[in-house]
Amino acid sequence: MIRRQGQRWASSPGFGRRTGFFVGATALAMALAGGLFLLRNEPAPEILSVPATTTTTSTSTTTTTTTVAPTTTLSALEIQKAQEGLAALAANGFLVLSEAGAQMVSAEEVRSWLSLDGLVLQVDVSLVSAFLEQSFADVFVTGNDVWLSATEDGSLETSLSKPDQVCCHPDMAGQVAGRLLDGLSYGTVDLRQEDRHYSPEWVAQTGSTHLIGEFTTYYPAGRPRVTNIHRIAELTRYTVVEPGDSFSLNDHVGRRTIENGFVADGSIVYGVMVQAVGGGISQFATTMFNAAFFAGLEFESYQSHSIYFRRYPYGREATISWGWPDLKFKNITPYPVIIWTSVTPDSVTVQLYSQPWVTGQQTAQWSTSVGVECTKVTTERSRTWQETGAITIDHVTAKYRPEGLNCDGTLSDPEACLFDPEAPVELDPRCPNYDLSTTTTTTTTTTTTTTTTTTTTTTTTEPPATPTTELPAE
């Protein structure tokens, strides 16, 4: 694919010096038929011309050839033929071909590159270089970053990356000058290759060898929220979380704005659906939450949707909004973790690649009532540590309400806290009585060491029988 991208070019060491190609005086017509040419560099020019006379002396052991310099007296006919040859070279202009497209050089421009030094025709390669750099400056042939995938046994596979191509290859001007002096009115030139940052070598430097966690969620194609999901996946792909570091989805992606590639769609505020730029990205947050859940990583901050949507795992999901709530997890392993994302028209997948250290699985789930209308869901996670075989237990929670209702059964108002400072505390930074301390999630952990085969019984609470209105939630 050819893409134009603002004034990207770089001069090479060969550009910026005066370099010339020359054609012999008495055989100027040979310039159009592929005669002898010499590339010269200032300040010590070498002029190649066809000698006027040549004498040869021979002995029994050696042969010596002596070239006599041509006369410096030029006839009017010689000068006329030289000028006609120069005009013939420039008459049709020159067509420059490259993988980025074609560029036509006018006859007038070509003529400005040519000059006569006596009867010697020369091309100023520095002028050719300057023209090409200006003409191809904004041309950019996009390459490909490395692509990650997993084999059936979870081993990491990488595809080859393809370098970008930009102006200008160091020999680009010389190629054009050479073709021109060969009497040709077109020529193909090479662009300069720039390696992509995300290459197989980059993956190898992270030490990642295996898939440690993944999850996929689905959505109807073609809705505005799909644009947002694809955009946040793009912004997150290739992120590396170093050992001991934390990853914040809000901090990494930044505020969701039109300028940053997001569009308006549905979002939940106080249990009511409203339109907001970035609506729908919580589906990506849920997908990432589950990938981290199964990778056994530590959650530092998360919150479930306040309304349950059947496209998400019941009780095991997360939402996100600018400011708060955020999705934040910590890499508790001694190895870097690569966040890898991929999308299709109707799905998004998050994969985490690293080295095997710990795995997570859901081993139990139960529900309790909160107030009149709400439900709290607790999900148990068992983490198995590969090195020791130890198992640790922790929990994640979710609290759901019916759409449009508070837990006490009263109608919810998405703007209530903006007008009533005495409104009940809600987890919304816009509220005057917003209290961040209420967002902290506490989990309990127990540790056991397994020396014999253990059987785990999993109890699962089914989600509500009546589905909530299928609208996107941020």
C-alpha atoms as one frame of an Amber mdcrd trajectory, in Angstrom:
protein
   0.000   0.000   0.000   1.283   3.453  -0.884   0.777   6.096   1.768   1.932
   9.722   1.829   3.296  10.882   5.100   4.643  14.364   5.698   8.182  15.270
   4.389  10.058  12.122   5.291  13.457  12.004   3.593  17.067  11.918   4.492
  20.130  12.903   2.526  22.844  10.316   2.097  26.614  10.808   2.340  26.759
  10.779  -1.461  24.358  13.710  -1.822  25.910  17.079  -1.207  29.010  16.592
  -3.355  29.240  17.447  -7.010  29.450  14.284  -9.066  29.396  14.031 -12.850
  29.021  11.571 -15.731  30.891  12.419 -18.946  30.796  11.431 -22.627  33.781
  11.477 -25.030  34.100  14.443 -27.368  34.678  12.879 -30.765  32.058  10.196
 -30.200  29.267  12.166 -28.548  26.711  10.190 -30.473  27.835   7.170 -28.483
  26.197   8.783 -25.435  22.848   7.882 -26.855  23.920   4.340 -27.666  25.708
   3.369 -24.471  29.227   4.833 -24.814  31.920   5.140 -22.148  31.087   7.075
 -18.979  32.952   7.896 -15.831  31.632   8.991 -12.440  33.777  11.827 -11.123
  33.975  13.512  -7.730  35.050  17.085  -7.062  37.500  18.603  -6.353  39.725
  16.341  -8.490  37.734  15.832 -11.715  38.655  13.197 -14.243  37.447  13.730
 -17.806  37.177  10.726 -20.049  37.182  11.401 -23.770  37.883   9.356 -26.822
  41.528  10.078 -27.733  42.279  11.791 -31.038  45.482   9.803 -31.646  47.079
   6.745 -30.124  50.629   5.405 -30.601  51.720   1.925 -29.596  55.300   0.648
 -29.174  56.138  -3.017 -28.706  59.114  -4.988 -27.468  59.609  -8.714 -27.005
  58.412  -8.579 -23.407  56.137  -5.560 -23.012  53.593  -3.492 -24.840  53.284
   0.177 -23.936  50.339   2.297 -24.996  50.693   6.059 -24.934  47.643   8.265
 -25.233  48.106  11.706 -26.754  45.700  14.317 -25.411  43.208  15.634 -27.964
  43.687  19.074 -29.388  42.117  21.926 -27.482  41.080  23.661 -30.667  37.399
  22.905 -31.317  35.755  23.326 -34.662  32.343  24.928 -35.010  30.986  21.619
 -36.303  32.223  19.741 -33.230  30.658  22.287 -30.914  27.376  22.164 -32.834
  27.244  18.356 -32.657  27.962  18.428 -28.918  25.157  20.910 -28.323  22.772
  18.857 -30.440  23.647  15.768 -28.417  22.932  17.580 -25.166  19.587  18.822
 -26.483  18.669  15.318 -27.649  19.257  13.877 -24.181  16.941  16.423 -22.575
  14.273  16.583 -25.280  11.874  13.948 -23.914  12.327  14.627 -20.225  12.831
  11.644 -17.930  10.366   9.294 -16.232  11.477   8.121 -12.774   9.836   4.852
 -11.680   9.834   3.448  -8.145   7.741   1.218  -5.876   6.190   4.412  -4.558
   4.961   5.468  -7.992   6.201   7.477 -10.981   7.595  10.986 -11.227   7.944
  12.769 -14.592  10.907  15.110 -14.963  10.344  17.874 -17.502  12.733  18.459
 -20.411  13.564  21.847 -18.927  14.530  20.242 -15.604  16.680  17.606 -17.311
  18.366  20.327 -19.379  19.350  22.112 -16.160  21.262  18.995 -15.064  23.370
  18.864 -18.246  26.365  20.941 -19.298  29.322  20.829 -21.682  32.932  21.102
 -20.641  34.450  21.607 -24.041  33.127  18.616 -25.892  32.577  16.584 -22.754
  28.934  16.152 -21.735  28.373  16.022 -17.981  25.475  15.537 -15.574  25.442
  17.329 -12.226  24.364  14.522  -9.912  23.906  16.922  -6.991  21.097  18.635
  -8.943  19.558  15.253  -9.764  19.745  14.317  -6.088  18.121  17.565  -4.943
  15.259  17.136  -7.418  14.589  13.532  -6.425  14.691  14.288  -2.715  12.160
  17.081  -3.182   9.908  15.089  -5.527   9.882  11.913  -3.413  10.138  13.589
  -0.011   6.571  12.794   1.063   6.450   9.331  -0.476   6.297   6.485   1.998
   5.768   2.797   1.240   4.431   1.172   4.389   5.992  -2.063   5.588   4.646
  -4.476   8.182   5.352  -4.960  11.864   5.920  -8.433  13.224   2.712 -10.372
  13.926   2.342 -12.674  16.931   0.411 -15.931  17.182   0.423 -19.105  19.250
   0.767 -22.735  18.232  -1.530 -25.442  19.591   0.825 -26.047  22.506   0.966
 -22.325  23.327   4.415 -21.604  21.893   4.934 -18.119  20.480   5.251 -17.775
  16.702   6.263 -14.594  14.871   5.834 -13.539  11.271   8.523 -11.683   9.350
   8.311  -7.902   9.388   8.722  -5.863   6.191  10.717  -2.597   6.278   9.264
   0.747   5.273  10.629   2.366   2.117  11.384   6.074   1.939  13.401   8.490
  -0.149  16.218   8.300  -0.857  18.532   5.391  -1.615  22.188   6.527  -1.721
  22.524   5.430  -5.370  19.203   6.911  -6.484  20.628   9.999  -8.237  23.456
   8.016  -9.785  20.983   5.523 -11.232  19.023   8.298 -12.930  22.162   9.997
 -14.266  23.490   6.728 -15.636  20.242   5.902 -17.432  20.072   9.409 -18.835
  23.579   9.191 -20.295  22.674   5.810 -21.753  20.201   7.717 -23.895  17.148
   6.381 -22.069  14.164   8.520 -21.108  13.080   6.424 -18.113  14.607   4.485
 -15.268  13.652   2.543 -12.145  15.214   3.659  -8.889  15.408   2.068  -5.454
  14.043   3.601  -2.268  15.836   3.408   1.056  14.644   0.773   3.529  13.925
   1.588   7.162  13.534  -1.340   9.539  10.341  -1.465  11.577  10.741  -1.161
  15.344   8.499  -4.144  16.053  10.466  -6.945  14.417  11.141 -10.595  15.306
  14.351  -9.349  16.926  12.306  -7.029  19.147  10.176  -9.979  20.291  13.270
 -12.059  20.994  14.700  -9.290  23.180  11.681  -9.542  25.499  12.401 -13.220
  26.101   8.756 -14.131  25.480   8.254 -17.754  24.458   4.666 -18.742  25.321
   1.075 -17.587  25.466   0.231 -17.149  29.166  -3.319 -15.774  28.929  -5.917
 -14.909  26.304  -9.587 -14.068  25.884 -11.984 -13.178  23.059 -15.311 -11.342
  23.144 -17.788 -10.773  20.321 -19.982  -7.914  19.094 -22.295  -7.073  16.174
 -20.241  -5.687  13.289 -20.634  -2.210  11.854 -21.689  -0.234  14.934 -19.868
   2.947  16.035 -18.594   1.187  19.160 -16.638  -1.200  16.919 -14.540   1.760
  15.773 -13.706   2.484  19.408 -12.857  -1.140  20.186 -10.552  -1.381  17.180
  -8.892   1.913  18.065  -8.117   1.023  21.690  -6.831  -2.386  20.551  -4.499
  -0.645  18.109  -3.203   1.730  20.790  -2.508  -1.142  23.188  -0.866  -3.624
  20.819   2.918  -4.170  21.255   2.898  -2.848  24.832   5.458  -4.501  27.124
   4.889  -4.652  30.886   8.225  -5.178  32.588   8.618  -7.391  35.694   7.223
  -5.637  38.753   5.592  -2.879  36.675   1.889  -2.053  36.515  -0.205  -1.408
  33.428  -3.014   1.164  33.565  -5.363   1.128  30.588  -6.401   4.732  31.218
  -2.824   5.972  31.539  -1.702   4.110  28.441  -4.538   5.071  26.093  -5.280
   8.553  27.401  -8.516  10.470  27.173 -10.896   9.189  24.534 -11.424  12.054
  22.081 -12.457  12.545  18.477  -8.905  13.735  17.753  -7.544  10.467  19.135
  -9.674   8.398  16.775 -12.725   7.641  18.944 -16.415   8.226  18.183 -19.597
   8.606  20.235 -21.654   5.609  21.330 -23.441   4.282  24.393 -22.011   4.504
  27.906 -23.443   3.757  31.361 -23.797   6.628  33.843 -25.705   5.883  37.074
 -27.267   2.817  35.536 -28.605   4.747  32.535 -27.368   4.567  28.939 -26.037
   7.872  27.569 -23.966   8.844  24.533 -20.248   9.473  25.103 -17.111   9.582
  22.959 -15.370   6.250  23.409 -18.529   4.333  24.272 -18.050   0.595  23.932
 -14.383   0.377  24.915 -15.315  -1.388  28.129 -15.733  -4.492  25.995 -12.000
  -4.257  25.367 -11.413  -3.717  29.102 -13.378  -6.884  29.858 -11.403  -8.819
  27.251  -8.101  -7.654  28.739  -9.352  -8.306  32.290 -10.030 -11.946  31.453
  -6.693 -12.433  29.683  -4.939 -11.131  32.829  -7.231 -13.273  35.017  -6.133
 -16.492  33.308  -2.494 -15.337  33.163  -2.543 -15.128  36.964  -1.550 -11.462
  37.062  -2.419  -9.214  40.017  -5.328  -6.758  39.739  -4.651  -3.376  41.337
  -7.806  -1.593  40.158 -10.954  -2.662  38.331 -14.725  -2.360  38.436 -17.432
  -4.358  36.738 -20.218  -2.850  34.680 -23.118  -1.757  36.869 -25.471  -3.420
  34.362 -24.879  -6.995  33.221 -24.511  -7.689  29.485 -24.694 -11.260  28.243
 -21.749 -10.788  25.898 -19.490 -10.773  29.006 -18.643 -13.584  31.462 -21.031
 -13.204  34.403 -19.231 -11.642  37.369 -15.843 -11.705  35.632 -15.582  -8.471
  33.711 -14.471  -4.845  33.896 -15.487  -1.416  32.685 -13.480   1.748  32.136
 -14.083   5.484  31.971 -11.736   8.440  31.878 -10.547   9.254  35.385 -12.196
   6.268  37.017 -12.909   3.376  36.853  -9.607   2.157  35.473  -8.277  -1.300
  34.678  -4.861  -1.735  36.220  -2.873  -4.922  36.721   0.661  -5.746  37.843
   3.206  -8.060  36.249   4.181 -10.201  39.235   6.396 -12.515  37.156  10.167
 -12.146  36.619   9.664 -11.871  32.845   8.387  -9.110  30.531   4.796  -9.518
  29.321   3.803  -8.509  25.777   0.214  -7.302  25.334  -0.982  -8.487  21.938
  -4.353  -7.534  20.450  -6.165  -8.577  17.290  -9.590  -7.739  15.887 -12.057
  -8.957  13.291 -15.275  -7.260  12.155 -17.138  -8.981  15.017 -14.557  -9.897
  17.685 -11.614  -8.644  19.727  -8.884 -10.810  21.261  -6.267  -9.974  23.869
  -3.290 -12.295  24.284  -0.470 -12.029  26.808   2.928 -13.488  25.898   5.789
 -14.134  28.309   7.424 -17.181  29.911   5.445 -19.717  31.974   5.337 -18.683
  35.641   1.779 -18.803  36.956  -1.644 -19.764  35.591  -5.139 -18.833  36.739
  -8.519 -20.532  36.519 -12.019 -19.949  37.875 -12.802 -22.528  40.545 -15.989
 -21.202  42.187 -18.592 -18.428  42.057 -21.466 -17.282  44.281 -23.923 -14.403
  44.559 -25.381 -12.314  47.397 -28.115  -9.679  47.422 -27.321  -6.005  47.936
 -30.300  -3.885  48.907 -33.564  -4.571  47.131 -32.452  -4.729  43.517 -28.676
  -5.324  43.290 -26.573  -8.474  43.203 -22.945  -8.945  44.225 -21.111 -11.738
  42.406 -17.888 -13.176  43.839 -15.634 -15.253  41.584 -12.882 -17.432  43.017
  -9.598 -17.724  41.137  -7.031 -20.452  41.796  -3.496 -19.616  40.716  -0.936
 -22.380  40.227   2.745 -21.417  40.439   4.740 -23.418  37.923   8.021 -23.573
  39.827   6.691 -24.864  43.165   3.246 -26.249  42.354   1.744 -24.041  45.083
  -1.872 -22.905  44.663  -3.148 -19.542  45.867  -6.764 -18.432  46.014  -8.066
 -14.920  45.415 -11.373 -13.379  44.360 -12.803 -10.786  42.007 -16.212  -9.196
  42.503 -18.947  -7.546  40.478 -22.091  -5.675  41.529 -25.057  -5.451  39.165
 -28.209  -3.350  39.225 -31.229  -3.322  36.910 -31.000  -0.645  34.251 -32.392
   2.659  35.558 -32.667   1.583  39.212 -30.606   2.079  42.333 -30.008  -0.825
  44.710 -32.815   0.436  46.979 -35.292   0.307  44.092 -35.481   4.061  43.446
 -35.039   5.457  39.957 -31.437   6.354  39.122 -30.559   9.705  37.580 -27.287
  10.034  35.651 -27.151  13.759  36.445 -28.246  13.579  40.093 -24.893  14.221
  41.714 -24.278  17.258  39.516 -27.175  19.115  41.115 -27.532  17.549  44.551
 -24.414  17.608  46.775 -26.287  15.395  49.244 -26.879  12.641  46.692 -25.607
   9.198  47.745 -21.904   8.651  47.073 -21.339   7.219  43.619 -18.149   6.101
  41.899 -18.184   8.989  39.446 -15.436  11.660  39.504 -17.979  14.275  38.406
 -19.796  14.080  41.725 -19.047  16.674  44.444 -18.988  13.897  47.033 -16.876
  11.526  44.933 -14.768   9.342  47.229 -11.969   7.411  45.534 -11.455   5.280
  48.642 -14.744   3.532  47.951 -13.265   2.061  44.755 -10.705  -0.153  46.475
 -11.320  -3.873  46.060 -10.102  -6.251  48.754  -9.363  -9.910  48.104  -8.471
 -12.709  50.494  -5.753 -15.182  49.687  -4.900 -18.630  51.017  -1.984 -20.798
  50.000  -1.675 -24.571  49.803   1.078 -26.822  48.542  -0.082 -29.742  46.446
   1.704 -33.045  46.886  -1.172 -35.309  45.887  -3.905 -35.183  43.277  -6.539
 -32.591  44.227 -10.121 -32.492  42.988 -11.800 -29.082  42.917 -15.567 -28.654
  42.918 -16.759 -25.555  41.082 -20.101 -23.963  41.838 -21.424 -21.461  39.364
 -24.275 -19.031  39.736 -26.208 -18.556  36.524 -26.777 -14.982  35.302 -30.251
 -13.446  35.497 -32.793 -15.114  33.237 -34.010 -11.830  31.734 -31.297 -10.194
  29.593 -30.592  -6.492  29.898 -31.166  -4.265  26.879 -28.280  -5.011  24.486
 -26.625  -1.608  24.406 -22.912  -0.778  24.518 -21.424   0.236  27.838 -18.229
   2.110  28.368
